[in-house]
């Protein structure tokens, strides 16, 4: 009897390390593992797997804007802020009572008839106190997203002008700062306007994005000067804003305009002139410090108004 040689076994085709049922002969140039078409990533030389690409990107330094923020191509924060203002305007048109609840009223009293009165020491249960001084601190920010409805003040022109100003200045500022710093600038300017209005005229329900807009104007001037840009446009916009602040003082909240301008200017100076080595720390500390000062001033004024 003669021995029969065994039939040689055919070697199995290699398979993707992530998809074992997919045959492939391509290997990752970094880890040498087999990868299928879905797992391949183009590299400078050959193909890499997704994990090697992810690992390699960890060592790639993120591009930064001129003042330290992440570079942004699309000004999403600007778009979102405009959208929020427009949505709030539509909401107040559908439900006018939102204005009374979320405007910048510092201290007021609602009577049995639903009307608003200057607070007084009364024990009548039909009256109740409302406003920032009486626990409604959310008004400090919500008022910055509300605008005068048609038939009152500037009407639709109020929101139209503010949204144009945000569109005009928001895009270049967001490009300079990055999204996080720009959002901080906008909100702190809005808060600064609300706080000064609360300090000076607490019995008036101010509203509008004008405080934030004035803050953006101040910041645009500071950044343009810091970067050595042609100051013609920045000077024109700033002068126009200051002239409007004075001219409109009799029928708009000049306090909100001035407060926003000052707050925006202060935080812009911190963002623009923070030393490179400690830039992030200085910028963050400046933002927190300004926020703390504004809230402290609000607390002091609220405690004074709460005592009738």
Coordinates of N, CA and C in Angstrom, one line a residue, residues 115-233:
X115 N -52.5 95.9 36.2 CA -51.6 97.0 35.8 C -50.4 97.0 36.7
X116 N -49.4 97.8 36.2 CA -48.1 97.9 36.9 C -48.0 99.2 37.6
X117 N -47.5 99.2 38.8 CA -47.3 100.3 39.7 C -46.0 100.4 40.3
X118 N -45.6 101.6 40.7 CA -44.3 101.7 41.5 C -44.5 101.1 42.8
X119 N -43.6 100.2 43.2 CA -43.7 99.5 44.5 C -44.0 100.4 45.7
X120 N -44.8 100.0 46.6 CA -45.1 100.7 47.8 C -45.4 99.7 48.9
X121 N -45.3 100.2 50.1 CA -45.5 99.3 51.3 C -47.0 99.1 51.5
X122 N -47.5 98.0 51.0 CA -49.0 97.7 51.1 C -49.1 96.2 51.5
X123 N -50.1 96.0 52.3 CA -50.4 94.6 52.7 C -51.6 94.0 51.9
X124 N -52.1 94.8 51.0 CA -53.2 94.3 50.2 C -52.8 93.0 49.4
X125 N -53.4 91.9 49.6 CA -53.0 90.6 49.0 C -53.2 90.7 47.5
X126 N -54.0 91.7 47.0 CA -54.2 91.8 45.6 C -53.0 92.3 44.8
X127 N -52.0 92.8 45.5 CA -50.8 93.4 44.9 C -49.6 92.4 45.2
X128 N -48.8 92.3 44.2 CA -47.5 91.5 44.4 C -46.4 92.1 43.7
X129 N -45.2 92.0 44.2 CA -44.0 92.6 43.7 C -43.4 91.7 42.6
X130 N -42.9 92.4 41.6 CA -42.2 91.6 40.5 C -41.0 92.4 40.1
X131 N -40.1 91.7 39.3 CA -38.9 92.4 38.8 C -37.6 91.8 39.3
X132 N -36.5 92.3 38.8 CA -35.2 91.8 39.2 C -34.9 91.8 40.7
X133 N -35.3 92.9 41.3 CA -35.1 93.1 42.7 C -35.9 92.1 43.6
X134 N -36.8 91.4 43.0 CA -37.7 90.5 43.7 C -37.5 89.1 43.2
X135 N -36.3 88.7 42.8 CA -36.0 87.4 42.5 C -36.0 87.0 41.0
X136 N -36.4 87.9 40.2 CA -36.5 87.5 38.7 C -35.3 88.0 38.0
X137 N -34.2 87.4 38.4 CA -32.9 87.8 37.8 C -32.8 87.4 36.3
X138 N -33.6 86.5 35.9 CA -33.5 86.1 34.5 C -33.8 87.2 33.6
X139 N -34.5 88.2 34.0 CA -34.8 89.4 33.2 C -33.6 90.1 32.7
X140 N -32.5 90.0 33.4 CA -31.2 90.6 33.0 C -30.8 90.2 31.6
X141 N -31.1 89.0 31.3 CA -30.7 88.5 29.9 C -31.9 88.3 29.0
X142 N -33.0 87.9 29.5 CA -34.2 87.7 28.6 C -34.6 89.0 28.0
X143 N -34.4 90.1 28.7 CA -34.8 91.4 28.1 C -34.0 91.8 26.9
X144 N -32.7 91.2 26.8 CA -31.9 91.5 25.7 C -32.3 90.8 24.4
X145 N -33.3 89.9 24.5 CA -33.7 89.2 23.3 C -35.1 89.6 22.9
X146 N -35.7 90.6 23.6 CA -37.0 91.1 23.3 C -36.9 92.5 22.7
X147 N -37.9 92.8 21.8 CA -37.9 94.1 21.2 C -39.3 94.7 21.1
X148 N -39.4 96.0 20.8 CA -40.7 96.6 20.8 C -41.6 96.1 19.7
X149 N -42.8 95.8 20.1 CA -43.8 95.2 19.0 C -44.3 96.3 18.1
X150 N -44.9 96.0 17.0 CA -45.5 97.0 16.1 C -46.5 97.9 16.9
X151 N -46.4 99.2 16.7 CA -47.3 100.2 17.3 C -46.7 100.7 18.6
X152 N -45.5 100.3 19.0 CA -44.9 100.8 20.2 C -43.5 101.2 19.9
X153 N -43.1 102.5 20.3 CA -41.8 103.0 20.0 C -41.4 102.9 18.6
X154 N -40.3 102.2 18.3 CA -39.8 102.1 16.9 C -40.4 100.9 16.2
X155 N -41.2 100.1 16.9 CA -41.9 99.0 16.3 C -40.9 98.0 15.7
X156 N -41.2 97.5 14.5 CA -40.4 96.5 13.8 C -39.0 97.0 13.5
X157 N -38.9 98.3 13.3 CA -37.6 98.9 13.1 C -36.6 98.7 14.2
X158 N -37.1 98.5 15.4 CA -36.3 98.3 16.6 C -35.5 97.0 16.4
X159 N -36.1 95.9 16.1 CA -35.4 94.6 15.9 C -34.7 94.6 14.6
X160 N -35.2 95.2 13.6 CA -34.5 95.2 12.3 C -33.2 95.9 12.4
X161 N -33.1 97.0 13.0 CA -31.8 97.7 13.1 C -30.8 96.9 14.0
X162 N -31.3 96.4 15.1 CA -30.4 95.6 15.9 C -29.9 94.4 15.3
X163 N -30.7 93.7 14.5 CA -30.3 92.5 13.8 C -29.3 92.8 12.7
X164 N -29.5 93.9 12.0 CA -28.6 94.3 11.0 C -27.2 94.6 11.6
X165 N -27.2 95.2 12.8 CA -26.0 95.6 13.5 C -25.2 94.3 13.9
X166 N -26.0 93.4 14.5 CA -25.4 92.1 14.9 C -24.8 91.4 13.6
X167 N -25.5 91.4 12.5 CA -25.0 90.8 11.3 C -23.7 91.5 10.8
X168 N -23.7 92.8 10.9 CA -22.6 93.6 10.4 C -21.4 93.4 11.2
X169 N -21.5 93.4 12.5 CA -20.3 93.3 13.4 C -20.0 91.9 13.9
X170 N -21.1 91.1 14.0 CA -20.9 89.7 14.6 C -20.0 88.8 13.8
X171 N -20.1 88.9 12.5 CA -19.3 88.0 11.6 C -17.8 88.3 11.7
X172 N -17.3 89.5 11.6 CA -15.9 89.8 11.7 C -15.4 89.5 13.1
X173 N -16.2 89.9 14.1 CA -15.8 89.7 15.5 C -15.7 88.2 15.9
X174 N -16.6 87.4 15.4 CA -16.6 86.0 15.6 C -15.3 85.3 15.0
X175 N -15.0 85.9 13.8 CA -13.8 85.4 13.1 C -12.5 85.7 13.9
X176 N -12.5 86.9 14.5 CA -11.3 87.3 15.3 C -11.2 86.5 16.6
X177 N -12.4 86.3 17.2 CA -12.4 85.7 18.6 C -12.6 84.2 18.7
X178 N -13.2 83.6 17.7 CA -13.7 82.3 17.9 C -15.1 82.3 18.5
X179 N -15.7 81.2 18.5 CA -17.1 81.1 18.9 C -17.3 81.4 20.4
X180 N -16.5 80.7 21.3 CA -16.7 80.9 22.7 C -16.4 82.3 23.2
X181 N -15.3 82.9 22.8 CA -15.0 84.2 23.2 C -16.0 85.2 22.7
X182 N -16.5 85.0 21.4 CA -17.5 85.9 20.9 C -18.8 85.8 21.7
X183 N -19.2 84.6 22.0 CA -20.5 84.5 22.8 C -20.3 85.1 24.1
X184 N -19.2 85.0 24.7 CA -18.9 85.6 26.0 C -19.0 87.1 25.9
X185 N -18.4 87.7 24.9 CA -18.4 89.1 24.7 C -19.9 89.6 24.5
X186 N -20.6 88.9 23.7 CA -22.0 89.3 23.4 C -22.8 89.3 24.7
X187 N -22.8 88.2 25.4 CA -23.6 88.1 26.6 C -23.2 89.0 27.7
X188 N -21.9 89.2 27.9 CA -21.4 90.2 29.0 C -21.8 91.6 28.6
X189 N -21.8 92.0 27.3 CA -22.2 93.3 26.9 C -23.7 93.5 27.2
X190 N -24.5 92.4 26.8 CA -25.9 92.5 27.0 C -26.2 92.6 28.5
X191 N -25.5 91.8 29.3 CA -25.7 91.9 30.8 C -25.3 93.2 31.4
X192 N -24.2 93.8 30.8 CA -23.8 95.1 31.3 C -24.8 96.2 31.0
X193 N -25.5 96.1 29.9 CA -26.5 97.1 29.6 C -27.7 96.9 30.5
X194 N -28.1 95.7 30.8 CA -29.2 95.5 31.7 C -28.9 95.9 33.1
X195 N -27.7 95.7 33.5 CA -27.4 96.0 34.9 C -27.3 97.5 35.1
X196 N -26.8 98.3 34.2 CA -26.7 99.7 34.4 C -28.2 100.3 34.3
X197 N -29.0 99.7 33.4 CA -30.4 100.2 33.4 C -31.1 99.9 34.7
X198 N -30.8 98.8 35.3 CA -31.4 98.4 36.6 C -30.9 99.3 37.7
X199 N -29.6 99.7 37.6 CA -29.1 100.6 38.7 C -29.7 102.0 38.6
X200 N -29.8 102.5 37.4 CA -30.2 103.9 37.2 C -31.7 104.1 37.2
X201 N -32.4 103.2 36.5 CA -33.9 103.3 36.3 C -34.6 102.0 36.5
X202 N -34.6 101.5 37.8 CA -35.2 100.2 38.0 C -36.7 100.0 37.8
X203 N -37.4 101.1 37.7 CA -38.8 101.0 37.5 C -39.3 101.1 36.1
X204 N -38.3 101.0 35.2 CA -38.6 101.0 33.7 C -38.3 99.6 33.1
X205 N -39.2 99.1 32.4 CA -38.9 97.8 31.8 C -38.2 97.9 30.5
X206 N -36.9 98.1 30.5 CA -36.1 98.2 29.3 C -36.0 96.9 28.5
X207 N -35.9 96.9 27.2 CA -35.7 95.7 26.5 C -35.0 96.0 25.2
X208 N -34.5 95.0 24.5 CA -33.8 95.1 23.3 C -32.3 94.7 23.3
X209 N -31.8 94.3 22.1 CA -30.4 93.9 22.0 C -29.4 95.0 21.9
X210 N -29.9 96.3 22.1 CA -29.0 97.4 21.9 C -27.8 97.4 22.8
X211 N -28.0 97.0 24.0 CA -26.8 96.9 24.9 C -25.7 96.1 24.3
X212 N -26.1 94.9 23.9 CA -25.1 94.0 23.3 C -24.5 94.6 22.0
X213 N -25.4 95.2 21.2 CA -24.9 95.9 19.9 C -23.9 96.9 20.2
X214 N -24.1 97.8 21.2 CA -23.2 98.8 21.6 C -21.9 98.2 22.1
X215 N -22.0 97.0 22.8 CA -20.8 96.3 23.2 C -20.0 95.8 22.1
X216 N -20.6 95.3 21.0 CA -19.9 94.8 19.8 C -19.2 96.0 19.1
X217 N -19.9 97.1 19.1 CA -19.3 98.3 18.5 C -18.0 98.7 19.2
X218 N -18.0 98.8 20.5 CA -16.8 99.1 21.3 C -15.7 98.1 21.0
X219 N -16.1 96.8 21.0 CA -15.1 95.7 20.8 C -14.5 95.8 19.4
X220 N -15.3 96.1 18.4 CA -14.8 96.3 17.0 C -13.8 97.4 17.0
X221 N -14.0 98.5 17.7 CA -13.0 99.6 17.7 C -11.7 99.1 18.3
X222 N -11.8 98.5 19.5 CA -10.7 98.0 20.2 C -9.8 97.0 19.4
X223 N -10.5 96.0 18.8 CA -9.8 95.0 18.0 C -9.1 95.6 16.8
X224 N -9.9 96.5 16.1 CA -9.3 97.1 14.9 C -8.1 97.9 15.2
X225 N -8.1 98.6 16.3 CA -6.9 99.4 16.8 C -5.7 98.5 17.1
X226 N -6.1 97.4 17.9 CA -5.0 96.4 18.3 C -4.4 95.8 17.1
X227 N -5.1 95.5 16.1 CA -4.6 94.8 14.9 C -4.0 95.8 13.9
X228 N -4.0 97.1 14.1 CA -3.5 98.0 13.2 C -4.2 98.2 11.9
X229 N -5.6 97.9 12.0 CA -6.4 98.1 10.8 C -6.7 99.6 10.5
X230 N -7.1 99.8 9.3 CA -7.6 101.2 9.0 C -8.8 101.5 9.9
X231 N -8.6 102.6 10.6 CA -9.7 102.9 11.7 C -10.8 103.7 11.1
X232 N -10.9 104.0 9.9 CA -12.0 104.8 9.3 C -13.3 104.2 9.6
X233 N -13.5 103.0 9.3 CA -14.9 102.4 9.5 C -15.2 102.2 11.0

